[in-house]
Amino acid sequence: MIRHLKTARTLAERADDDAKVRVAVEGILADISARGDAAVRDLSVKFDRYDPKAFRLSEQDIEAAMAAVSKRDLDDIRFAQTQVRNFAQHQRAALQDIEVETLPGVILGHKNIPVQSVGCYVPGGKYPMVASAHMSVVTAKVAGVKRIIASAPPQQSANGPAPHPAIVAAMHMGGADEIYCLGGIQAVGAMALGTETIAPVDMLVGPGNAFVAEAKRQLFGRVGIDLFAGPTETMVIADETVDAELCATDLLGQAEHGVNSPCVMITNSERLARATLDEIERLLKILPTGEAAGKSWADYGEMIVCDTYEEMLEQANFIASEHVQVMTKRDDWFLEHMHSYGALFLGPRTNVSFGDKVIGTNHTLPTKKAGRYTGGLWVGKFIKTHTYQRVLTDEASAMIGEYCSRLCMLEGFVGHAEQANIRVRRYGGRNVAYGVAAE
C-alpha cells in the first residue's frame, strides 16, 4: 500500500505558469531574429541593466577576471575540471568507429563526428553556476568540438553589472574559444540565431531558468540542444539504515535551487518519514536559503510511504526524477532495476551536490520525466554518428541490386528501382526493367 504523507501542486496548476513563459519567449526570439545585435543590447539593458561596449570578452577582460579569482578558487576549479575531463575522456574512448563486411563485398560502417560549433549557457542569476561551465565547455572540448562559445549573465554588484570572475575563469580554463557576458533568452537566442557580431552555433547546451529552457525548446530544430530541462528535481529513496537529518538535508539541499524545485522522498518506514518531515521544518528555520527551499517544499514536496521495496521502485521509476539518491540496504538492487531517472547517487557517502559540482559526472540532466527516454549531457551528446556503405565487387552490387529492385517496385518507387536495375545490368550482366529480372 502506498500512502502520501505530503503531496505537491497539481500539473494543472503548473501549466498556467508554462503558458505565460511560452508567449513571452516567442516574442523575444522573434525580436532577436529581426533586429539582431540591437535587440540583444536592448534586452541586456532591460533585464540586466548591462550595456557594455562589446558583449564578447577580450583577452584583457579574461585576464582581469582571472586575476580577481583567488588561488584557492582557481585550484578548486582546476580540480573539478580534471574530474569532469577524466570521466569524459573515458566516455569518448568508449565511442568507437566501426566497419564490418556484412556480406561478401558489402562494407558498412559508422563514424563518430563531433558537432562543429556549440553554444554553452552558464546560469548566473540567483546563484553563479560556475560548475555548469565545467559540465558543458570541458565535455564539448573532450568531444572534439571545433568552436565552443560560452555565455553567462553579468553579476550585479555595488559597482554595477559586470562579468562574474569565477565563471569567466571556469569558461576560459575549460577551453571556450569565445566568451560573452550575456544572459537569459538574449544569450541563447543570439547564439542559436546569430547576429551581426555573433556567428550562430549548431547546438545549444546548459541549464537555465524557465525562460532559458523554453527558449531552447522553441529553438530546437534550428539548432540541436542537449535536452529539455525544467526546474531541478531531487528524490531520496531511503529505509531505516539512514536517519532523518541526512534525508532532510539532502532534500533541502536541492530545494534551494528555486521556488519550484520538486523534492520527493520515498521510504518504507513511516517512522523515518515523519521524523524527516519534522527535521525539514527544523532545518528550514536555520538554513540561509530556507525561504526558497521552504517554498519549493511547500508547493512541490512529496513524502511517499510504501510497504515494500518493490513499491518504492515502482514509484521511483514512475516519477523519474532528475537526481535520485538511494540510501538503503539494497542500493545495488535499485541500481539494477531503476530505468527512468537522470542520475543515481548510491549510498549515504555520496550525494547530489558531489555530482553537481566536482565528482566528474555531468550535472545537466533530464527533468519532467524525460529520464524515461534520454540520459543527461555527456560527451556522446556532442557526437554525431554517421553511417556509410561501400560495395566492393560486381557480384555484390548485382545481388543487392536485384533484391532492392523488387522491394522498390513493391512500394511503387519505379525511379528507386531503376537505380538498382542499372547496377544489375552493368555489373551482373542481367537485363532488368522496373524491378523484374529477365528470365
Short mmCIF file of C-alpha atoms in Angstrom, two decimals:
data_model
loop_
_atom_site.label_atom_id
_atom_site.label_comp_id
_atom_site.label_asym_id
_atom_site.label_seq_id
_atom_site.Cartn_x
_atom_site.Cartn_y
_atom_site.Cartn_z
CA MET A 1 0.00 0.00 0.00
CA ILE A 2 1.23 3.50 -0.87
CA ARG A 3 0.49 6.46 1.41
CA HIS A 4 1.19 10.12 0.66
CA LEU A 5 2.02 11.97 3.87
CA LYS A 6 2.60 15.11 1.79
CA THR A 7 1.57 15.99 -1.79
CA ALA A 8 2.63 18.63 -4.33
CA ARG A 9 0.81 21.11 -6.55
CA THR A 10 -1.08 19.50 -9.41
CA LEU A 11 0.14 19.52 -13.00
CA ALA A 12 -2.84 21.68 -13.98
CA GLU A 13 -1.76 24.36 -11.51
CA ARG A 14 1.74 24.37 -13.01
CA ALA A 15 0.55 24.52 -16.65
CA ASP A 16 -0.62 28.15 -16.41
CA ASP A 17 2.91 29.28 -15.50
CA ASP A 18 4.33 27.45 -18.53
CA ALA A 19 1.89 29.13 -20.93
CA LYS A 20 2.90 32.63 -19.81
CA VAL A 21 6.59 31.83 -20.27
CA ARG A 22 5.96 30.40 -23.75
CA VAL A 23 4.29 33.56 -25.04
CA ALA A 24 6.99 35.83 -23.64
CA VAL A 25 9.80 33.78 -25.17
CA GLU A 26 8.16 33.68 -28.61
CA GLY A 27 8.13 37.47 -28.78
CA ILE A 28 11.72 37.88 -27.62
CA LEU A 29 13.12 35.32 -30.07
CA ALA A 30 11.22 36.97 -32.92
CA ASP A 31 12.74 40.32 -31.93
CA ILE A 32 16.29 38.88 -31.89
CA SER A 33 15.71 37.24 -35.28
CA ALA A 34 14.51 40.54 -36.77
CA ARG A 35 16.86 43.07 -35.15
CA GLY A 36 19.97 41.07 -34.22
CA ASP A 37 22.52 42.93 -32.10
CA ALA A 38 20.18 45.86 -31.46
CA ALA A 39 17.57 43.58 -29.90
CA VAL A 40 20.21 41.74 -27.85
CA ARG A 41 21.52 45.02 -26.45
CA ASP A 42 18.04 46.32 -25.63
CA LEU A 43 17.24 43.07 -23.81
CA SER A 44 20.51 43.16 -21.88
CA VAL A 45 19.76 46.67 -20.70
CA LYS A 46 16.17 45.79 -19.84
CA PHE A 47 16.84 42.59 -17.89
CA ASP A 48 20.40 43.02 -16.60
CA ARG A 49 20.99 46.79 -16.78
CA TYR A 50 24.16 45.92 -18.68
CA ASP A 51 25.29 47.97 -21.71
CA PRO A 52 28.97 47.27 -22.43
CA LYS A 53 30.98 48.36 -25.44
CA ALA A 54 31.09 44.71 -26.52
CA PHE A 55 29.46 41.60 -25.09
CA ARG A 56 32.35 39.38 -26.14
CA LEU A 57 35.16 39.46 -23.59
CA SER A 58 38.62 40.40 -24.86
CA GLU A 59 41.83 38.70 -23.78
CA GLN A 60 42.39 41.60 -21.40
CA ASP A 61 38.89 41.17 -19.93
CA ILE A 62 39.59 37.48 -19.36
CA GLU A 63 42.94 38.16 -17.74
CA ALA A 64 41.34 40.70 -15.42
CA ALA A 65 38.65 38.22 -14.42
CA MET A 66 41.24 35.51 -13.76
CA ALA A 67 43.24 37.92 -11.59
CA ALA A 68 40.13 38.61 -9.49
CA VAL A 69 39.77 34.92 -8.52
CA SER A 70 41.73 33.64 -5.54
CA LYS A 71 44.36 30.94 -5.96
CA ARG A 72 42.31 28.56 -3.81
CA ASP A 73 39.24 29.07 -6.01
CA LEU A 74 41.28 28.59 -9.19
CA ASP A 75 42.77 25.39 -7.75
CA ASP A 76 39.29 24.13 -6.85
CA ILE A 77 38.01 24.90 -10.36
CA ARG A 78 41.02 23.12 -11.82
CA PHE A 79 40.38 20.05 -9.62
CA ALA A 80 36.71 19.86 -10.61
CA GLN A 81 37.51 20.24 -14.30
CA THR A 82 40.11 17.49 -14.06
CA GLN A 83 37.47 15.10 -12.73
CA VAL A 84 34.94 16.05 -15.41
CA ARG A 85 37.58 15.82 -18.15
CA ASN A 86 38.85 12.44 -16.96
CA PHE A 87 35.39 10.83 -16.95
CA ALA A 88 34.51 12.44 -20.31
CA GLN A 89 37.72 11.07 -21.84
CA HIS A 90 36.79 7.56 -20.73
CA GLN A 91 33.32 8.04 -22.22
CA ARG A 92 34.82 9.29 -25.50
CA ALA A 93 37.11 6.29 -25.68
CA ALA A 94 34.06 4.02 -25.45
CA LEU A 95 32.65 5.51 -28.68
CA GLN A 96 34.30 3.55 -31.47
CA ASP A 97 34.07 3.88 -35.23
CA ILE A 98 33.14 0.57 -36.83
CA GLU A 99 33.49 -1.01 -40.26
CA VAL A 100 32.19 -4.52 -40.99
CA GLU A 101 31.72 -6.74 -44.03
CA THR A 102 28.11 -7.86 -43.64
CA LEU A 103 28.01 -9.85 -46.90
CA PRO A 104 30.84 -10.76 -49.29
CA GLY A 105 31.90 -7.47 -50.87
CA VAL A 106 29.45 -5.30 -48.84
CA ILE A 107 31.10 -2.94 -46.36
CA LEU A 108 29.05 -0.95 -43.80
CA GLY A 109 30.36 1.38 -41.15
CA HIS A 110 29.83 4.40 -38.99
CA LYS A 111 31.98 7.32 -37.96
CA ASN A 112 31.62 9.38 -34.79
CA ILE A 113 31.98 13.03 -35.78
CA PRO A 114 31.85 15.96 -33.33
CA VAL A 115 29.35 18.77 -33.75
CA GLN A 116 31.27 21.66 -35.28
CA SER A 117 30.08 24.54 -33.07
CA VAL A 118 28.38 24.66 -29.68
CA GLY A 119 26.97 27.44 -27.52
CA CYS A 120 27.26 26.77 -23.77
CA TYR A 121 24.97 28.73 -21.46
CA VAL A 122 26.04 29.13 -17.84
CA PRO A 123 23.36 30.48 -15.46
CA GLY A 124 24.40 33.27 -13.16
CA GLY A 125 21.30 34.88 -11.74
CA LYS A 126 20.45 33.96 -8.17
CA TYR A 127 23.43 31.59 -8.00
CA PRO A 128 26.54 31.88 -10.20
CA MET A 129 26.68 28.34 -11.61
CA VAL A 130 30.44 28.03 -12.01
CA ALA A 131 30.16 24.24 -12.25
CA SER A 132 27.97 24.49 -15.36
CA ALA A 133 30.99 25.76 -17.27
CA HIS A 134 32.86 22.54 -16.44
CA MET A 135 29.95 20.37 -17.47
CA SER A 136 29.39 21.97 -20.88
CA VAL A 137 32.66 23.52 -22.03
CA VAL A 138 35.03 20.80 -20.81
CA THR A 139 32.81 18.00 -22.11
CA ALA A 140 32.45 19.62 -25.54
CA LYS A 141 36.21 20.09 -25.69
CA VAL A 142 36.84 16.41 -24.97
CA ALA A 143 34.31 15.50 -27.68
CA GLY A 144 36.37 17.46 -30.21
CA VAL A 145 34.01 20.37 -30.91
CA LYS A 146 35.96 22.88 -33.02
CA ARG A 147 34.24 26.10 -31.90
CA ILE A 148 32.92 26.45 -28.36
CA ILE A 149 31.33 29.71 -27.28
CA ALA A 150 30.16 30.29 -23.74
CA SER A 151 27.89 32.92 -22.26
CA ALA A 152 26.78 33.89 -18.77
CA PRO A 153 24.85 36.89 -17.44
CA PRO A 154 26.61 39.72 -15.61
CA GLN A 155 26.71 39.70 -11.83
CA GLN A 156 25.07 42.62 -10.09
CA SER A 157 27.40 44.44 -7.69
CA ALA A 158 27.84 47.78 -5.96
CA ASN A 159 29.92 48.92 -8.93
CA GLY A 160 27.29 47.91 -11.44
CA PRO A 161 26.83 44.78 -13.56
CA ALA A 162 30.00 43.02 -14.74
CA PRO A 163 31.22 39.56 -15.81
CA HIS A 164 31.41 37.10 -12.93
CA PRO A 165 35.16 36.44 -12.48
CA ALA A 166 34.90 32.79 -11.38
CA ILE A 167 32.52 31.89 -14.23
CA VAL A 168 34.82 33.57 -16.75
CA ALA A 169 37.81 31.72 -15.26
CA ALA A 170 35.98 28.39 -15.49
CA MET A 171 34.96 29.02 -19.11
CA HIS A 172 38.49 30.00 -20.08
CA MET A 173 40.17 27.15 -18.22
CA GLY A 174 37.65 24.72 -19.71
CA GLY A 175 38.65 25.70 -23.25
CA ALA A 176 35.99 28.12 -24.52
CA ASP A 177 37.01 29.84 -27.77
CA GLU A 178 34.69 32.83 -27.29
CA ILE A 179 33.29 34.15 -24.01
CA TYR A 180 30.30 36.50 -23.78
CA CYS A 181 28.77 38.34 -20.86
CA LEU A 182 25.16 37.96 -21.88
CA GLY A 183 22.29 36.37 -20.05
CA GLY A 184 18.90 34.75 -20.45
CA ILE A 185 16.88 34.47 -23.64
CA GLN A 186 19.07 37.05 -25.36
CA ALA A 187 22.13 34.84 -24.86
CA VAL A 188 20.70 31.57 -26.16
CA GLY A 189 18.78 33.39 -28.89
CA ALA A 190 21.89 35.19 -30.14
CA MET A 191 23.99 32.02 -30.08
CA ALA A 192 21.38 29.99 -31.95
CA LEU A 193 20.09 32.55 -34.43
CA GLY A 194 23.26 34.59 -34.87
CA THR A 195 23.59 38.36 -35.04
CA GLU A 196 25.85 40.80 -36.86
CA THR A 197 28.63 40.09 -34.34
CA ILE A 198 27.89 36.54 -33.14
CA ALA A 199 28.11 33.68 -35.62
CA PRO A 200 25.38 31.09 -34.99
CA VAL A 201 26.17 27.69 -33.48
CA ASP A 202 24.95 24.23 -34.39
CA MET A 203 23.95 23.22 -30.86
CA LEU A 204 22.93 24.79 -27.54
CA VAL A 205 23.67 23.22 -24.15
CA GLY A 206 23.45 24.16 -20.50
CA PRO A 207 20.82 24.68 -17.81
CA GLY A 208 18.88 27.86 -17.09
CA ASN A 209 15.67 29.28 -15.70
CA ALA A 210 12.22 28.65 -17.15
CA PHE A 211 12.73 31.30 -19.85
CA VAL A 212 16.06 29.84 -20.99
CA ALA A 213 14.59 26.34 -21.03
CA GLU A 214 11.60 27.50 -23.08
CA ALA A 215 13.88 29.38 -25.49
CA LYS A 216 15.88 26.21 -26.09
CA ARG A 217 12.66 24.30 -26.66
CA GLN A 218 11.49 26.80 -29.27
CA LEU A 219 14.91 26.91 -30.96
CA PHE A 220 15.18 23.13 -31.18
CA GLY A 221 15.16 22.15 -34.85
CA ARG A 222 17.01 25.24 -35.96
CA VAL A 223 19.80 24.04 -33.67
CA GLY A 224 20.34 20.92 -31.63
CA ILE A 225 20.01 21.03 -27.86
CA ASP A 226 21.23 18.81 -25.04
CA LEU A 227 17.76 18.19 -23.55
CA PHE A 228 14.53 19.85 -22.47
CA ALA A 229 15.25 20.96 -18.92
CA GLY A 230 12.90 22.10 -16.20
CA PRO A 231 13.46 23.08 -12.57
CA THR A 232 15.88 20.97 -10.54
CA GLU A 233 14.32 17.79 -9.17
CA THR A 234 15.54 15.54 -6.40
CA MET A 235 14.37 12.26 -4.94
CA VAL A 236 15.55 10.44 -1.83
CA ILE A 237 14.88 6.72 -1.59
CA ALA A 238 15.60 5.66 1.98
CA ASP A 239 14.98 2.98 4.56
CA GLU A 240 15.87 2.80 8.25
CA THR A 241 19.57 2.33 7.53
CA VAL A 242 19.79 6.15 7.48
CA ASP A 243 18.44 8.91 9.71
CA ALA A 244 16.07 11.83 9.25
CA GLU A 245 18.77 14.51 9.39
CA LEU A 246 20.55 13.02 6.37
CA CYS A 247 17.31 12.68 4.40
CA ALA A 248 16.09 16.19 5.20
CA THR A 249 19.46 17.76 4.39
CA ASP A 250 19.62 16.06 1.02
CA LEU A 251 16.08 17.11 0.12
CA LEU A 252 16.53 20.75 1.07
CA GLY A 253 19.99 20.90 -0.47
CA GLN A 254 18.33 20.73 -3.88
CA ALA A 255 15.09 22.53 -2.98
CA GLU A 256 17.11 25.73 -2.53
CA HIS A 257 17.62 25.96 -6.31
CA GLY A 258 14.35 27.87 -6.62
CA VAL A 259 10.76 28.13 -5.53
CA ASN A 260 9.58 25.41 -7.92
CA SER A 261 12.08 22.58 -7.45
CA PRO A 262 10.29 19.26 -6.88
CA CYS A 263 11.68 17.22 -3.99
CA VAL A 264 10.32 13.77 -3.18
CA MET A 265 11.12 11.18 -0.56
CA ILE A 266 10.13 7.54 -0.91
CA THR A 267 10.53 5.24 2.07
CA ASN A 268 9.20 2.03 3.54
CA SER A 269 9.45 3.44 7.06
CA GLU A 270 6.65 5.67 8.31
CA ARG A 271 8.75 6.42 11.38
CA LEU A 272 11.58 7.75 9.17
CA ALA A 273 9.09 9.66 7.01
CA ARG A 274 7.54 11.51 9.94
CA ALA A 275 10.92 12.17 11.53
CA THR A 276 12.15 13.61 8.22
CA LEU A 277 9.10 15.89 7.96
CA ASP A 278 9.92 17.23 11.44
CA GLU A 279 13.60 17.61 10.57
CA ILE A 280 12.76 19.57 7.41
CA GLU A 281 10.77 22.07 9.46
CA ARG A 282 13.68 22.43 11.90
CA LEU A 283 16.26 22.95 9.14
CA LEU A 284 14.13 25.46 7.25
CA LYS A 285 14.31 27.77 10.28
CA ILE A 286 18.12 27.88 10.21
CA LEU A 287 19.00 27.36 6.55
CA PRO A 288 20.14 30.66 4.95
CA THR A 289 18.37 29.67 1.73
CA GLY A 290 15.34 28.48 3.67
CA GLU A 291 12.91 30.91 2.05
CA ALA A 292 13.34 29.45 -1.45
CA ALA A 293 13.75 25.89 -0.18
CA GLY A 294 10.67 26.24 2.02
CA LYS A 295 8.55 27.45 -0.88
CA SER A 296 9.70 24.53 -3.03
CA TRP A 297 8.98 22.07 -0.25
CA ALA A 298 5.56 23.59 0.47
CA ASP A 299 4.42 23.55 -3.17
CA TYR A 300 6.42 20.73 -4.73
CA GLY A 301 7.50 18.47 -1.86
CA GLU A 302 6.16 14.93 -1.52
CA MET A 303 6.53 12.26 1.15
CA ILE A 304 5.55 8.78 -0.02
CA VAL A 305 5.45 5.76 2.28
CA CYS A 306 5.42 2.29 0.74
CA ASP A 307 5.13 -1.16 2.27
CA THR A 308 7.76 -2.88 0.12
CA TYR A 309 10.94 -2.18 -1.82
CA GLU A 310 9.08 -3.20 -4.98
CA GLU A 311 6.52 -0.45 -4.39
CA MET A 312 9.34 2.02 -3.75
CA LEU A 313 10.95 1.03 -7.05
CA GLU A 314 7.66 1.33 -8.94
CA GLN A 315 7.06 4.84 -7.59
CA ALA A 316 10.62 5.94 -8.30
CA ASN A 317 10.51 4.78 -11.93
CA PHE A 318 7.10 6.41 -12.41
CA ILE A 319 8.23 9.79 -11.07
CA ALA A 320 11.57 9.61 -12.97
CA SER A 321 13.33 12.35 -11.03
CA GLU A 322 16.41 14.17 -12.26
CA HIS A 323 18.51 13.28 -9.19
CA VAL A 324 17.82 10.07 -7.29
CA GLN A 325 19.69 9.47 -4.05
CA VAL A 326 19.41 5.87 -2.85
CA MET A 327 20.27 5.17 0.79
CA THR A 328 19.06 1.67 1.61
CA LYS A 329 20.35 -1.78 2.38
CA ARG A 330 19.50 -2.69 -1.22
CA ASP A 331 21.32 0.05 -3.18
CA ASP A 332 22.68 -2.36 -5.81
CA TRP A 333 19.19 -3.77 -6.35
CA PHE A 334 17.91 -0.27 -7.14
CA LEU A 335 20.87 0.31 -9.49
CA GLU A 336 19.96 -2.89 -11.33
CA HIS A 337 16.23 -2.22 -11.59
CA MET A 338 15.84 1.56 -11.90
CA HIS A 339 15.27 2.53 -15.54
CA SER A 340 13.91 6.10 -15.52
CA TYR A 341 15.98 8.86 -13.89
CA GLY A 342 18.65 11.45 -14.57
CA ALA A 343 21.50 10.26 -12.35
CA LEU A 344 21.78 7.90 -9.38
CA PHE A 345 23.66 8.65 -6.17
CA LEU A 346 24.21 5.41 -4.32
CA GLY A 347 24.75 5.20 -0.58
CA PRO A 348 24.97 7.76 2.22
CA ARG A 349 28.61 8.65 1.47
CA THR A 350 27.74 10.37 -1.80
CA ASN A 351 25.10 13.00 -2.58
CA VAL A 352 23.69 15.15 -5.36
CA SER A 353 25.98 18.05 -4.50
CA PHE A 354 29.04 15.91 -5.28
CA GLY A 355 27.63 15.24 -8.74
CA ASP A 356 26.58 18.85 -9.22
CA LYS A 357 29.97 20.33 -8.51
CA VAL A 358 33.01 18.13 -8.53
CA ILE A 359 32.96 14.34 -8.72
CA GLY A 360 33.13 14.12 -12.52
CA THR A 361 29.71 13.03 -13.77
CA ASN A 362 27.70 15.64 -15.65
CA HIS A 363 25.06 17.66 -13.82
CA THR A 364 22.97 18.64 -16.86
CA LEU A 365 20.25 16.00 -16.53
CA PRO A 366 16.72 15.22 -17.77
CA THR A 367 13.74 16.58 -15.82
CA LYS A 368 9.94 16.38 -16.11
CA LYS A 369 10.03 12.60 -16.64
CA ALA A 370 12.40 12.90 -19.62
CA GLY A 371 14.57 10.26 -17.94
CA ARG A 372 12.16 7.76 -19.49
CA TYR A 373 13.69 8.37 -22.94
CA THR A 374 17.01 10.19 -22.55
CA GLY A 375 20.03 10.46 -20.33
CA GLY A 376 21.87 13.61 -19.39
CA LEU A 377 24.60 15.64 -21.08
CA TRP A 378 27.73 13.61 -21.79
CA VAL A 379 30.46 13.55 -24.38
CA GLY A 380 28.25 11.50 -26.71
CA LYS A 381 25.70 14.34 -26.95
CA PHE A 382 28.30 16.32 -28.88
CA ILE A 383 29.00 13.41 -31.24
CA LYS A 384 27.02 12.62 -34.38
CA THR A 385 27.17 9.01 -35.55
CA HIS A 386 27.14 8.90 -39.35
CA THR A 387 26.86 5.73 -41.42
CA TYR A 388 28.49 4.91 -44.75
CA GLN A 389 28.46 1.99 -47.19
CA ARG A 390 30.76 0.60 -49.84
CA VAL A 391 30.16 -2.26 -52.31
CA LEU A 392 33.44 -3.77 -53.44
CA THR A 393 32.55 -6.35 -56.09
CA ASP A 394 30.39 -6.60 -59.21
CA GLU A 395 28.75 -9.72 -57.81
CA ALA A 396 27.74 -7.99 -54.58
CA SER A 397 26.31 -4.95 -56.40
CA ALA A 398 24.23 -7.12 -58.72
CA MET A 399 22.97 -9.37 -55.93
CA ILE A 400 21.93 -6.47 -53.66
CA GLY A 401 20.51 -4.70 -56.72
CA GLU A 402 18.05 -7.47 -57.55
CA TYR A 403 16.66 -7.53 -54.01
CA CYS A 404 16.48 -3.72 -53.94
CA SER A 405 14.76 -3.50 -57.30
CA ARG A 406 11.98 -5.88 -56.33
CA LEU A 407 11.44 -4.18 -52.95
CA CYS A 408 11.27 -0.74 -54.60
CA MET A 409 8.62 -1.98 -57.03
CA LEU A 410 6.68 -3.46 -54.11
CA GLU A 411 6.34 0.11 -52.84
CA GLY A 412 5.75 1.63 -56.28
CA PHE A 413 9.04 3.52 -56.47
CA VAL A 414 9.99 2.98 -60.11
CA GLY A 415 12.82 5.53 -60.08
CA HIS A 416 14.30 3.91 -56.99
CA ALA A 417 14.10 0.53 -58.71
CA GLU A 418 15.92 1.83 -61.76
CA GLN A 419 18.82 2.95 -59.54
CA ALA A 420 19.20 -0.70 -58.63
CA ASN A 421 18.48 -2.01 -62.14
CA ILE A 422 21.28 -0.07 -63.77
CA ARG A 423 23.76 -1.70 -61.40
CA VAL A 424 22.34 -5.15 -62.13
CA ARG A 425 22.67 -4.54 -65.88
CA ARG A 426 26.19 -3.11 -65.68
CA TYR A 427 27.72 -5.34 -63.02
CA GLY A 428 25.68 -8.52 -63.30
CA GLY A 429 25.01 -8.76 -66.99
CA ARG A 430 21.30 -9.22 -66.29
CA ASN A 431 18.60 -7.46 -68.34
CA VAL A 432 16.18 -5.99 -65.83
CA ALA A 433 13.49 -3.38 -66.14
CA TYR A 434 11.33 -1.86 -63.43
CA GLY A 435 12.12 -4.36 -60.79
CA VAL A 436 11.56 -7.58 -62.79
CA ALA A 437 14.64 -9.64 -63.61
CA ALA A 438 14.56 -11.18 -67.08
CA GLU A 439 14.42 -14.97 -67.05
#
